[in-house]
């Protein structure tokens, strides 16, 4: 059974505690995304993201068949794989990196999780200092085996909600998600868009009715204006393709720090949800 | 030495094999609905609509009429007289090559197109490899007044140019896919991405027994007509009533699933023949791709590897979940043949029976020829083989080789 009354979760993990604390200061949350292994010194981007005021960082493990990604992140994944990126090497790079100071949330497709098995995969994430996990092709009704493995390893498994999700299912997703609820702003793939989708407001409103977990809006959010608008509906934003397009165009960690700082300012200036 | 796996005795028929999947669309440990959250509701709607339609005699009747009047069913069971004599076995061909549009794909597509119309959808989305499923989709869309958008890898567009022209002539939009291996796997990914943004007015018409629940089950049910017709024809034609072996080629596995479904509860030995370079059932490992848990070709890091086959329709790195399950059960066996064997078989069928088969179907025949030669098929045994399609689409490929 789901509990529709908002209330703090006693068993909250690192990601959720961190996001709740930051939200508590009135700040809009920012989670930039990076395709891991995209350049030889790719972890430098993560440090730059943290320095720009990221509240968590999504680290994408590239997969050969990214069925929920648009062209930019597809291309980033192909580039990383062509460079020889693999789960093993990426986690080794993360282990070797100094603590960025914000939680790392890995995202990838379920095939890579199943490859060594959910237990071994989650344990490896944990050893590399990762706190959370997003699997876009693992909907809540198939998430049982990974939920247990993740909980056992102390990894927070973040579930996604979509504009097409019916309300009872939304309640189940919100209650079983850990860390935060990932609100997919639109019916589409990842990729930059000209405007925040109209479906975003309705979805976040429906999620808020069933949980007080942090809610991050992702998919398509590309500009400071869109981030400011998203902040009116959600606790914060995930920014992926807008980051990766710049990286693919040759922007370095410093360039990305400057770009993310513009999003940071927009989120700081934006009003809080429902206010 | 060729690696000939031990021939396990078929699992005794229990009447439930190849029935409805278990809860949550499972065939043993395979199957399921590993779709992005944005597609889960759409999959649920397809399942609900299919369950209602399949239980509705009106829908069944309408489909049977289309299959008879438009697709030309039932298809004959042809004894391959001269080839049988040469091989020392009794080979019967289930002639899906004689259907309208030239392959078994039309059986599934007419079912899904009728379903889409019943669901109020105005457009069909499809992926295609050889172009046969794309042509069938374009055909059904034209017949029922729907639009069609077909995703096709750039490489397949080159090698199946005639089918691309046919689809466009039928009024379909053909969208080239330029990512990855530029073949069926990438066309499928692109079709799924497109569907995420089009669930409101479009039905994703998957062309094989793959994808999220209910597709593997639904497509097998729409293809079951092959096996049921063949069962009846064998009963009338064979002294034993049931053939000793039932053989079909396997890409995703829809013509094989439809054929096997007619014989799952008999003692017939079921054999699926894969392309050497696309052997998901014979060489794949557990994974999740395109919405289902099944067996896929992967590298040591868990990345899906590219399949390679002269037959575009077998150029898929995985296999439908029910085949993975039948393999585990030992109810069906999966074997592979090379490009050269398939081409040789195509020529042989042309010269002994006057039939130019699709290169996909030629794989099934290549195994029959090999197995008759090395004694795996004992002399005098009866073999039913599904000839899934005709070879017109492959003549330019064959012309370069021969
Ligand atoms: C003639 C023919 N046979 C077989 C196949 C393989 O598909 P399946 O394994 O789903 O029957 C195709 C696919 O394009 C085909 O065109």
XYZ file of C-alpha atoms in Angstrom, chain A residues 62-70 74 78 81 85-89 110-112 114-116 136-142 145 160-166 169 173 184 186-189, chain B residues 24 26 31-41 44 179-180 185-186 188-190 192-199 285-290 293 296 298-305:
90
model
C 27.157 4.406 -22.125
C 25.135 1.562 -23.673
C 25.131 0.356 -27.274
C 21.355 0.735 -27.653
C 20.062 3.768 -25.745
C 16.393 3.457 -26.649
C 15.226 6.433 -24.572
C 17.878 8.910 -25.692
C 17.753 11.458 -28.470
C 23.200 8.746 -28.384
C 28.847 6.194 -29.173
C 32.211 3.521 -26.349
C 34.576 3.182 -22.123
C 33.105 0.316 -20.089
C 31.357 -0.048 -16.761
C 34.525 -1.432 -15.220
C 36.814 1.372 -16.417
C 19.068 -2.503 -17.568
C 21.167 -4.753 -19.783
C 24.332 -3.412 -18.169
C 21.980 -7.628 -15.584
C 25.365 -8.298 -17.149
C 27.088 -9.182 -13.868
C 15.172 4.334 -17.602
C 14.089 1.013 -19.132
C 13.205 -0.522 -15.778
C 9.629 0.438 -14.905
C 8.332 -0.023 -11.366
C 6.559 -3.355 -12.049
C 9.849 -4.954 -13.175
C 14.952 -7.763 -8.152
C 10.856 7.621 -13.216
C 7.360 8.988 -13.614
C 5.871 10.052 -16.930
C 2.972 12.245 -18.050
C 1.306 9.000 -19.208
C 1.506 7.370 -15.760
C -1.958 6.896 -14.215
C 0.764 3.948 -10.384
C 6.359 4.938 -8.059
C 9.984 12.958 -17.151
C 7.359 15.147 -21.743
C 6.333 12.208 -23.895
C 9.580 11.863 -25.800
C 13.264 11.072 -25.595
C 3.662 -10.222 -16.206
C 6.717 -14.197 -18.681
C 9.771 -11.781 -21.510
C 8.266 -9.039 -19.367
C 7.621 -5.379 -20.081
C 10.944 -3.574 -19.751
C 9.662 -0.432 -21.397
C 10.359 3.154 -20.436
C 7.649 4.439 -18.111
C 6.281 6.575 -20.955
C 5.412 3.413 -22.933
C 4.039 1.273 -20.125
C 0.507 2.618 -20.359
C -1.130 -1.982 -21.270
C 22.887 5.162 -36.137
C 24.758 2.074 -34.923
C 18.411 -3.493 -34.288
C 18.840 0.233 -34.784
C 13.814 -1.055 -33.808
C 15.410 1.360 -31.321
C 14.412 4.300 -33.476
C 10.542 2.758 -30.082
C 11.900 6.283 -29.575
C 9.409 7.562 -32.091
C 6.515 5.735 -30.440
C 7.240 7.419 -27.100
C 6.212 10.704 -28.706
C 3.285 9.288 -30.678
C 1.355 6.946 -28.376
C 23.283 -14.490 -23.107
C 20.630 -13.163 -20.790
C 19.863 -9.498 -21.228
C 17.214 -6.865 -21.806
C 16.749 -5.103 -25.111
C 13.818 -3.485 -26.887
C 14.268 -10.043 -21.208
C 21.151 -11.382 -26.882
C 26.807 -9.259 -26.229
C 30.465 -8.518 -25.699
C 32.361 -9.023 -22.448
C 31.207 -5.642 -21.164
C 27.482 -6.185 -21.762
C 27.243 -4.104 -24.936
C 24.972 -5.599 -27.588
C 27.056 -6.714 -30.554
